[in-house]
Coordinates of N, CA and C in Angstrom, one line a residue:
X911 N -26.8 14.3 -12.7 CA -25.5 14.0 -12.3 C -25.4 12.5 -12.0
X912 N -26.6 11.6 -11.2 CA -26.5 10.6 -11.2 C -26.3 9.6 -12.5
X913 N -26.9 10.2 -13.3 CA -27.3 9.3 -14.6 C -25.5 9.2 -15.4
X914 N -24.8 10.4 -15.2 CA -23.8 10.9 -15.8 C -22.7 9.4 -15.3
X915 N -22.7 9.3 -13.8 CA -21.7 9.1 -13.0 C -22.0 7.4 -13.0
X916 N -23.3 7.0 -13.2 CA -24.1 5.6 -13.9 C -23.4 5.0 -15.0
X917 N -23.4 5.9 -15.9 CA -23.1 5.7 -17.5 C -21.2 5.9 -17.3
X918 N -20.8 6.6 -16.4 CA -19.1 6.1 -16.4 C -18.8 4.6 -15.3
X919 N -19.5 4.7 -14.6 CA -19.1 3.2 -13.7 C -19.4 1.8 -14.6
X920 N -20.5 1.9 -14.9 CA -20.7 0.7 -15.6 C -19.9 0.4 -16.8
X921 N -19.4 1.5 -17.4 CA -18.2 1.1 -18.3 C -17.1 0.3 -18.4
X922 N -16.7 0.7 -16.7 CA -15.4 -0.1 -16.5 C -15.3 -0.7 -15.2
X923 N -16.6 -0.3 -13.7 CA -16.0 -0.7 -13.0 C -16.6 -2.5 -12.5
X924 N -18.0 -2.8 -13.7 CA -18.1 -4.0 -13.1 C -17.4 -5.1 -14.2
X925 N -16.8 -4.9 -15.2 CA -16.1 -5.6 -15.8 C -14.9 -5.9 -15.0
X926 N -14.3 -4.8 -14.2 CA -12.7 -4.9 -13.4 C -11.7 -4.7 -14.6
X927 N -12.0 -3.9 -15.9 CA -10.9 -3.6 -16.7 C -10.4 -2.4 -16.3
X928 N -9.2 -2.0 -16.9 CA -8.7 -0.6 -16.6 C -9.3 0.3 -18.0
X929 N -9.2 1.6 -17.8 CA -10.0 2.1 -18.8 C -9.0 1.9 -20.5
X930 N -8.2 1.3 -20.1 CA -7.7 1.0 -21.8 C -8.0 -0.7 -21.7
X931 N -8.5 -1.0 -21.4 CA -9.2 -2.3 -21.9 C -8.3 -3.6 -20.8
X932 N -7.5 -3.1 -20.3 CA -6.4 -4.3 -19.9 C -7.1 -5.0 -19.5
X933 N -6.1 -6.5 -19.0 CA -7.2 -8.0 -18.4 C -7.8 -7.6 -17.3
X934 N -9.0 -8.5 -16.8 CA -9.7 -8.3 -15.8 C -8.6 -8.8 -14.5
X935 N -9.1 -8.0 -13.7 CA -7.7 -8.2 -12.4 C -8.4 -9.4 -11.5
X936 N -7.1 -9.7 -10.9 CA -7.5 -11.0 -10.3 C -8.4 -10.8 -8.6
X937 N -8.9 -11.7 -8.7 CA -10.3 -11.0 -7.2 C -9.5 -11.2 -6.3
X938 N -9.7 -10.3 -5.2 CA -8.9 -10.1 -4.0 C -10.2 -10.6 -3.2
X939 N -9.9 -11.1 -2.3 CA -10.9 -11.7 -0.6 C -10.5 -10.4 0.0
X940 N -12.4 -10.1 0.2 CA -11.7 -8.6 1.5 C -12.3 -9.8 2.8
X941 N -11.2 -8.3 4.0 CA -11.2 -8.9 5.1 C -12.1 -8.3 6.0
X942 N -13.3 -9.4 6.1 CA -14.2 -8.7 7.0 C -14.8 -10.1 7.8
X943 N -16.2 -10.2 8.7 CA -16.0 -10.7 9.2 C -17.2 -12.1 8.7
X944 N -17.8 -11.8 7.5 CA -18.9 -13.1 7.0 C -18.5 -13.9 6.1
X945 N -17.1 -13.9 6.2 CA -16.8 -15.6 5.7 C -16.4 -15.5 4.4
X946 N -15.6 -15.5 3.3 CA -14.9 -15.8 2.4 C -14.7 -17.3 1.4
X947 N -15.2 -17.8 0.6 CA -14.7 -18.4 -0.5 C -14.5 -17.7 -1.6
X948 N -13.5 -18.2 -1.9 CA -13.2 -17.6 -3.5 C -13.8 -17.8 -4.0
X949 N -14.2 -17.1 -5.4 CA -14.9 -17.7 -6.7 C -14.0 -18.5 -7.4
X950 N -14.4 -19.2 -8.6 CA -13.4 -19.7 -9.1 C -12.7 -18.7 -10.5
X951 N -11.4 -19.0 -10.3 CA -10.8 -18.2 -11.4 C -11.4 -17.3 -12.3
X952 N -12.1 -18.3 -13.4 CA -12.9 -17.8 -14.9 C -14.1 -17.1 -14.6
X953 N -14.7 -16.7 -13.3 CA -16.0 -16.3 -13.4 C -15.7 -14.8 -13.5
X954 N -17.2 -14.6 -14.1 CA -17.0 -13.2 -15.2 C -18.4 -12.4 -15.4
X955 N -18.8 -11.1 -14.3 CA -20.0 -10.6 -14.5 C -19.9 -10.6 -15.6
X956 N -22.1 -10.9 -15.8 CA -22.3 -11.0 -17.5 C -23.6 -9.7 -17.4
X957 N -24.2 -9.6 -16.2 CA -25.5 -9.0 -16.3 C -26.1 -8.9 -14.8
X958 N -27.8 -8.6 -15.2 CA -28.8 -8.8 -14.0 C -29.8 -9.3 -14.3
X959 N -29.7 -10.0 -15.1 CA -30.8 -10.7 -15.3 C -31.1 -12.6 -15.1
X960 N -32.1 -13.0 -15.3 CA -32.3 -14.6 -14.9 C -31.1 -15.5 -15.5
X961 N -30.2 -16.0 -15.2 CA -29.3 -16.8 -16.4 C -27.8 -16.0 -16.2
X962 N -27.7 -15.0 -15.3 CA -26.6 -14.5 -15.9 C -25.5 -14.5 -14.8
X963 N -24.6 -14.3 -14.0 CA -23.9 -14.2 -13.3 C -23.5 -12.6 -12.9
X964 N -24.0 -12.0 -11.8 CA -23.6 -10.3 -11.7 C -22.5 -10.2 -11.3
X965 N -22.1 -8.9 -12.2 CA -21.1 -8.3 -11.4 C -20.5 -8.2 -9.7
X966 N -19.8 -8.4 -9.8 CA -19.0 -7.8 -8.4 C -18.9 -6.8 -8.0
X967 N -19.3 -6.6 -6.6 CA -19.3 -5.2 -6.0 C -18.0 -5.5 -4.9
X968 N -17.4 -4.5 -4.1 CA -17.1 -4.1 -2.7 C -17.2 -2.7 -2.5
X969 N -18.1 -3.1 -1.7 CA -19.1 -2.2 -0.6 C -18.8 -2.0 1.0
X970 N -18.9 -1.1 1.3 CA -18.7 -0.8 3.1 C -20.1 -1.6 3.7
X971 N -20.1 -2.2 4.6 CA -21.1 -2.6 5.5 C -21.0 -1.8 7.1
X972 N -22.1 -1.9 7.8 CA -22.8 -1.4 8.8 C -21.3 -1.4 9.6
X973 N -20.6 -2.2 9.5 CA -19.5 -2.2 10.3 C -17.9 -1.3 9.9
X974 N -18.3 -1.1 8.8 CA -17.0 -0.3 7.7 C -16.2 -1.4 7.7
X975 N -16.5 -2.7 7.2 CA -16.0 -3.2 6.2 C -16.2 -3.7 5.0
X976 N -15.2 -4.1 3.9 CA -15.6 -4.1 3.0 C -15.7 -5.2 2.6
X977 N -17.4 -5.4 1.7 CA -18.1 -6.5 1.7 C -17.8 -7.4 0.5
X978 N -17.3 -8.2 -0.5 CA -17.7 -8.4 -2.0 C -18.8 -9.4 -2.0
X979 N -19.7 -9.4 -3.3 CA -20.9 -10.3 -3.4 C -20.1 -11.4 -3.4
X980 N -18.9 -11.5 -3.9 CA -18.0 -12.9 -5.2 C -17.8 -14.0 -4.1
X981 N -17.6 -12.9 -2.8 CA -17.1 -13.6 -1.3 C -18.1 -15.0 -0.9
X982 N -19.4 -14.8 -1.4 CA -19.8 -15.8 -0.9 C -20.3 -16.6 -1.7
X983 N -19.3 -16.7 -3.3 CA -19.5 -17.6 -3.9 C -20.1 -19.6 -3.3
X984 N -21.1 -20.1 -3.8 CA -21.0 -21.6 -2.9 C -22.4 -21.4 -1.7
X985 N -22.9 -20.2 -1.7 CA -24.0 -20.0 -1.1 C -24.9 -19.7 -1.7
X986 N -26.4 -19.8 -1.8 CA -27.5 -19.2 -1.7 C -27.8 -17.9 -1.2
X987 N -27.9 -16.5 -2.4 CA -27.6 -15.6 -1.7 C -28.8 -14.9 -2.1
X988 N -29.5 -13.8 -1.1 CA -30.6 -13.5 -1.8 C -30.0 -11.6 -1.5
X989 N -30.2 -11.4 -2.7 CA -29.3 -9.8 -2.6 C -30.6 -9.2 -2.8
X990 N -31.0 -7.9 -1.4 CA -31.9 -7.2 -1.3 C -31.7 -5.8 -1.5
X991 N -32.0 -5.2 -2.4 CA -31.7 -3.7 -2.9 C -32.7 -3.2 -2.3
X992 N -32.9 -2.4 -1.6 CA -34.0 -1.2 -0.7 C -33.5 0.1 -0.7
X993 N -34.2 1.0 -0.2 CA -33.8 2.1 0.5 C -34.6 2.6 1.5
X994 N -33.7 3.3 2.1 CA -34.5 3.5 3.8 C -35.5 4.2 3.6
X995 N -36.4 5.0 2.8 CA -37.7 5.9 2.4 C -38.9 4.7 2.0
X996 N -38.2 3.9 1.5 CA -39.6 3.0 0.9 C -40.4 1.8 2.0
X997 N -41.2 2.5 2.0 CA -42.0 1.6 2.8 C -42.1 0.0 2.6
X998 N -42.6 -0.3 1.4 CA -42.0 -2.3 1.6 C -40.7 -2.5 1.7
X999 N -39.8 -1.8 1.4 CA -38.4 -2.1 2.0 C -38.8 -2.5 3.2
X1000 N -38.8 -1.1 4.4 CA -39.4 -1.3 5.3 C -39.8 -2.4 5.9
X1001 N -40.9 -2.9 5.3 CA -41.6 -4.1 5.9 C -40.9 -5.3 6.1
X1002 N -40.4 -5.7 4.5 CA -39.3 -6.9 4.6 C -37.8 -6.8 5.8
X1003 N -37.2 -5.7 5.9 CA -36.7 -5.3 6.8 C -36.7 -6.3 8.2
X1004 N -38.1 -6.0 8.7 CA -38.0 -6.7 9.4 C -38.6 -8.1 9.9
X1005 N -38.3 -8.8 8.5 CA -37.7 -10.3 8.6 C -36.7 -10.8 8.5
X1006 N -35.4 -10.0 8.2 CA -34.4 -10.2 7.4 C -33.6 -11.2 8.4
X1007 N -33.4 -10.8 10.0 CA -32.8 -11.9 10.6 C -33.3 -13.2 10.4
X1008 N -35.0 -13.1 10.9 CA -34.9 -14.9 11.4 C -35.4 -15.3 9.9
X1009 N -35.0 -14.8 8.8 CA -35.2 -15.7 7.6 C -34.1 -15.9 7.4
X1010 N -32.6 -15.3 7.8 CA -31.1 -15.8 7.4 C -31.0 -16.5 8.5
X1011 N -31.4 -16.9 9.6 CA -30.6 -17.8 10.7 C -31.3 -19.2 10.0
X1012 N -33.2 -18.8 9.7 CA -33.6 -20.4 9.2 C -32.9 -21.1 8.5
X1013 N -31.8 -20.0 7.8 CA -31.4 -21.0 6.3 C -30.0 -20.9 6.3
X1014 N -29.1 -20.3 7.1 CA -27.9 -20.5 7.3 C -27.1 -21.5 7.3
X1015 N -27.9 -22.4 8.3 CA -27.1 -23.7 8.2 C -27.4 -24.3 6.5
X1016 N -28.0 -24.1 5.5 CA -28.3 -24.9 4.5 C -27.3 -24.2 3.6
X1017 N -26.2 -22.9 3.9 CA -25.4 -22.2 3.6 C -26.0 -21.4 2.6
X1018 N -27.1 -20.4 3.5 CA -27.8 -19.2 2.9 C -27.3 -17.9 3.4
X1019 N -26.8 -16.7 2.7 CA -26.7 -15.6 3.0 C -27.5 -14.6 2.6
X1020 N -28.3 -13.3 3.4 CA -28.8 -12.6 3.1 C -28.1 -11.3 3.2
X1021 N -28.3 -10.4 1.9 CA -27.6 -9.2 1.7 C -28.5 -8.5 1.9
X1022 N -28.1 -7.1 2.6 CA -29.1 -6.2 2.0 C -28.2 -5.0 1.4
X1023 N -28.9 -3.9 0.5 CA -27.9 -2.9 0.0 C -28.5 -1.7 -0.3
X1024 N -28.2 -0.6 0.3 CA -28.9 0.7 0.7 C -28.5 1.7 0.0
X1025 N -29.0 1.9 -1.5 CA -28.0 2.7 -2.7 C -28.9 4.6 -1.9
X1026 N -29.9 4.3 -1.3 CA -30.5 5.5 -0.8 C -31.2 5.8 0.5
X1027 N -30.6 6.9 1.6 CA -31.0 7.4 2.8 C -32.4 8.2 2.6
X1028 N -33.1 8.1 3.9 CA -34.8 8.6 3.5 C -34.8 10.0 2.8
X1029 N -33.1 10.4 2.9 CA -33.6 12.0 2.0 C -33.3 11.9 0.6
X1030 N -33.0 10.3 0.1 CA -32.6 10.1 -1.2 C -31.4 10.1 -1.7
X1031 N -30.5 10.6 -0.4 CA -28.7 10.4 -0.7 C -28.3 9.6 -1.0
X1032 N -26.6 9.4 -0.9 CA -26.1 8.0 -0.9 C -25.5 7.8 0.8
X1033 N -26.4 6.8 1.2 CA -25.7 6.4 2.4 C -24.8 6.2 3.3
X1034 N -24.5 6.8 4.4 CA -23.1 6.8 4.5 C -23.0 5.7 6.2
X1035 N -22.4 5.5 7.0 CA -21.9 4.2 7.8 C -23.2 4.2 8.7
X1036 N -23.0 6.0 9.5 CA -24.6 6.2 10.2 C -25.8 5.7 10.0
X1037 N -26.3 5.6 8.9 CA -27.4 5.1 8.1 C -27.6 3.4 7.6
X1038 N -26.0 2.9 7.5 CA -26.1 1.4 7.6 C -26.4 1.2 9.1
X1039 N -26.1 1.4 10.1 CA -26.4 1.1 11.1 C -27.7 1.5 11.8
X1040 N -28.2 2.9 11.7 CA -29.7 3.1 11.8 C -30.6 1.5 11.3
X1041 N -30.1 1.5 10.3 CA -31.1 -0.1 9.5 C -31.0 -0.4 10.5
X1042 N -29.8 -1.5 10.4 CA -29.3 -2.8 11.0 C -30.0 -2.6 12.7
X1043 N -29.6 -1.5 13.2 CA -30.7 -1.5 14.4 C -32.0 -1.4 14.2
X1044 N -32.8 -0.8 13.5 CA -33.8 -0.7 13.9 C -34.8 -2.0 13.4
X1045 N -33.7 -2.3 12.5 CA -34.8 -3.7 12.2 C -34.2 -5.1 12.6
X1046 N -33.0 -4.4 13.9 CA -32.4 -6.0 14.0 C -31.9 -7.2 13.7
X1047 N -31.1 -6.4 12.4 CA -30.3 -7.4 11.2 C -29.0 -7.0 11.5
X1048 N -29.1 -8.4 11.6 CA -27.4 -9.3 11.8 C -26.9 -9.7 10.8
X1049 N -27.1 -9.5 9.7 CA -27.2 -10.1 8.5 C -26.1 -8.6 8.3
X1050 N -25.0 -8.9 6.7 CA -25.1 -7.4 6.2 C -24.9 -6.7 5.6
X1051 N -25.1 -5.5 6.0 CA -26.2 -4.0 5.4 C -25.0 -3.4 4.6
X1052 N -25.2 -3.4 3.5 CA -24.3 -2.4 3.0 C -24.7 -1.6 2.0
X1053 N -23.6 -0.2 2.2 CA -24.1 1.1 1.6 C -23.4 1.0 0.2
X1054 N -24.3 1.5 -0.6 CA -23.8 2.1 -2.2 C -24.1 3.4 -2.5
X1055 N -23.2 3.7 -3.2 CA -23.9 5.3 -4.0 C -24.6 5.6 -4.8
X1056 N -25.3 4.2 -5.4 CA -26.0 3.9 -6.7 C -25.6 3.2 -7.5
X1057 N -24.2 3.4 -8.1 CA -23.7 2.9 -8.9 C -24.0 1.7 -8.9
X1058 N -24.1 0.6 -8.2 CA -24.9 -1.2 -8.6 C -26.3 -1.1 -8.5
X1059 N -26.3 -0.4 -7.5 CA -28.3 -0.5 -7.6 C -29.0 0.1 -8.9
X1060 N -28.6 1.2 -9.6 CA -28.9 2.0 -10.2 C -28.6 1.3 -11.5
X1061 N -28.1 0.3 -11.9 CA -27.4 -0.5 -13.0 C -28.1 -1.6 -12.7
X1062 N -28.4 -2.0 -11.8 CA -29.8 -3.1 -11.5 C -30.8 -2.6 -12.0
X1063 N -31.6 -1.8 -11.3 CA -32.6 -1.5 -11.2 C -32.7 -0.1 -11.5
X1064 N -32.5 0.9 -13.1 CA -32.4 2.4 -13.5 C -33.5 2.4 -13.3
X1065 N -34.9 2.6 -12.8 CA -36.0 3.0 -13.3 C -36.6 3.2 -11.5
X1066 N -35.9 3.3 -10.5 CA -35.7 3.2 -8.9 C -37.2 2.5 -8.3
X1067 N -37.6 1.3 -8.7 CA -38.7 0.8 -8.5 C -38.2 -0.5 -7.1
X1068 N -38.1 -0.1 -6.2 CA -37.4 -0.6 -4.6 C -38.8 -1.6 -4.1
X1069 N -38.5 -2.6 -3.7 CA -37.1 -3.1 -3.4 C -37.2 -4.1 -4.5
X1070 N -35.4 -4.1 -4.8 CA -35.2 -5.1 -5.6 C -35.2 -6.8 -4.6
X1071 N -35.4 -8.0 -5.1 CA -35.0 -8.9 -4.1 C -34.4 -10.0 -5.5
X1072 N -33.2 -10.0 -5.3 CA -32.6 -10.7 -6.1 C -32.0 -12.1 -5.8
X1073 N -32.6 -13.4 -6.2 CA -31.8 -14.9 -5.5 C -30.5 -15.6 -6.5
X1074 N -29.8 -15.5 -6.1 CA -28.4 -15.9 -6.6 C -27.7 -17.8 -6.4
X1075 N -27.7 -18.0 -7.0 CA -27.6 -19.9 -6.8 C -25.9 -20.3 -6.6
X1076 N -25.8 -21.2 -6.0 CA -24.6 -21.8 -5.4 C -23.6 -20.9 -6.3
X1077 N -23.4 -21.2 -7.4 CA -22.8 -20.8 -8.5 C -22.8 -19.4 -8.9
X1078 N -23.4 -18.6 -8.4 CA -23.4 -16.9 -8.9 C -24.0 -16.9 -10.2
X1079 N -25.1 -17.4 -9.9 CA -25.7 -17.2 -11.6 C -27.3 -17.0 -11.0
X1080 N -27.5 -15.9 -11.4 CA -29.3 -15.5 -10.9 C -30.3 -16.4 -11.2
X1081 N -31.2 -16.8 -10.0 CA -32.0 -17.5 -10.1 C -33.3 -17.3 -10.5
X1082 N -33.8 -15.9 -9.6 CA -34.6 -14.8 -10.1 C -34.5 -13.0 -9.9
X1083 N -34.9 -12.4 -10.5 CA -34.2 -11.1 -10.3 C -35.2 -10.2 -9.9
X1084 N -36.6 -10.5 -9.9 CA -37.3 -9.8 -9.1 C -38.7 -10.6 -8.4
X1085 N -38.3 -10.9 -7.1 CA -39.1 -11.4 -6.2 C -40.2 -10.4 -5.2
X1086 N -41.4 -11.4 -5.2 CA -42.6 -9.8 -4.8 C -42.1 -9.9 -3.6
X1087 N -42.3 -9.0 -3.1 CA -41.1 -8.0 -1.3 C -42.4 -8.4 -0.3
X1088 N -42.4 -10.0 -0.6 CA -43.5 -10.4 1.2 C -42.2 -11.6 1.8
X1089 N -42.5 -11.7 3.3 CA -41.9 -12.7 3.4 C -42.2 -14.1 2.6
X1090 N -43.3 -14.2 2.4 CA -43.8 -15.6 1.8 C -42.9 -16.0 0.9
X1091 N -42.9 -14.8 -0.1 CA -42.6 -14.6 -1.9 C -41.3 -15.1 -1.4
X1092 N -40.5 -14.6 -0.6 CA -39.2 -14.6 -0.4 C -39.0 -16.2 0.1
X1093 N -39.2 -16.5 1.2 CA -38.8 -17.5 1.8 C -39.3 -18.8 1.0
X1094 N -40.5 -18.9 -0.1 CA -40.4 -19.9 -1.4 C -39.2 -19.8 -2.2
X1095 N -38.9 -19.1 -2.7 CA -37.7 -18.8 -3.4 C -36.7 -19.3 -2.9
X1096 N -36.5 -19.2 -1.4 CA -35.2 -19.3 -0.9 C -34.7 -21.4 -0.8
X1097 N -36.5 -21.7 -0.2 CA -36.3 -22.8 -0.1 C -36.8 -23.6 -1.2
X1098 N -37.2 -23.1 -2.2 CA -36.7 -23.8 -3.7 C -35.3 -23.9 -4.3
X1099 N -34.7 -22.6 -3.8 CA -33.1 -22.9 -4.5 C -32.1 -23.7 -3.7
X1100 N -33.1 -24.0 -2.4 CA -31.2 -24.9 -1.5 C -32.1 -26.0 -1.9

């Protein structure tokens, strides 16, 4: 059923067309509480891979608001795909604050995104906030049903750690899940 519900989202919902092809709609700013620039006009998910610019999500976070990646166009973003069962998720987990406050000011955001709860579901508010407490991320946490993660990464090999450059264009799409691995990356791209 996953695989079914994969192969209809990706069709239409990271392009932003209607299912008869119409123009891509214009990006709305949600209203939440980590800050907002626009993208500019012409930008246009292409992919997930090195070179490409991803798709747009909005996603619920730990707080039930709704998050978009596009929001923090102009930052250094490092998008972390986990789930709550996998043990190196786990681990990275809990670095996730004091590697976003080191680099904040250099205008770094860290995501994280929980497409699966330890029983393999899709996550629902309770479960973004179990994280966010237990590993003490201020940073945030938002839930998916698969649909982006699963279009990232079909083959569910967690955690994903993906770095995204000023511009929304991937810098690398899979970074090894240590702090080290992570925090080179981070302070090669600002």
């Amino acid at each position: 059923m996953r695989v079914t519900l994969l192969l209809l989202s990706t069709a239409c919902t990271p392009h932003l067309t209607s299912a008869d092809g119409a123009q891509q709609q214009e990006w709305v700013a949600p209203d939440n509480q980590w800050g907002v620039t626009a993208p500019p006009a012409d930008l246009r998910g292409e992919g997930y891979a090195v070179g490409q610019v991803p798709h747009d999500f909005l996603l619920p976070d730990q707080f039930g608001e709704q998050v978009s990646l596009w929001q923090f166009y102009g930052n250094v973003i490092l998008l972390d795909i986990s789930t709550m069962w996998c043990r190196p998720c786990q681990q990275i987990a809990s670095d996730v604050t004091e590697t976003w406050h080191d680099y904040q000011d250099e205008g770094f955001i860290y995501l994280t995104m929980l497409p699966e709860d330890v029983e393999g579901d899709d996550p629902d508010n309770a479960d973004l906030n179990e994280w966010a407490n237990s590993f003490d991320i201020e940073a945030p946490v938002l839930g998916d049903d698969g649909t982006y993660a699963y279009a990232v990464e079909p083959n569910n090999l967690w955690p994903v750690l993906m770095l995204i450059d000023r511009d929304m264009v991937i810098l690398a799409d899979r970074i090894d899940p240590t702090d080290e691995a992570i925090r080179a990356a981070i302070e090669e791209s600002l």
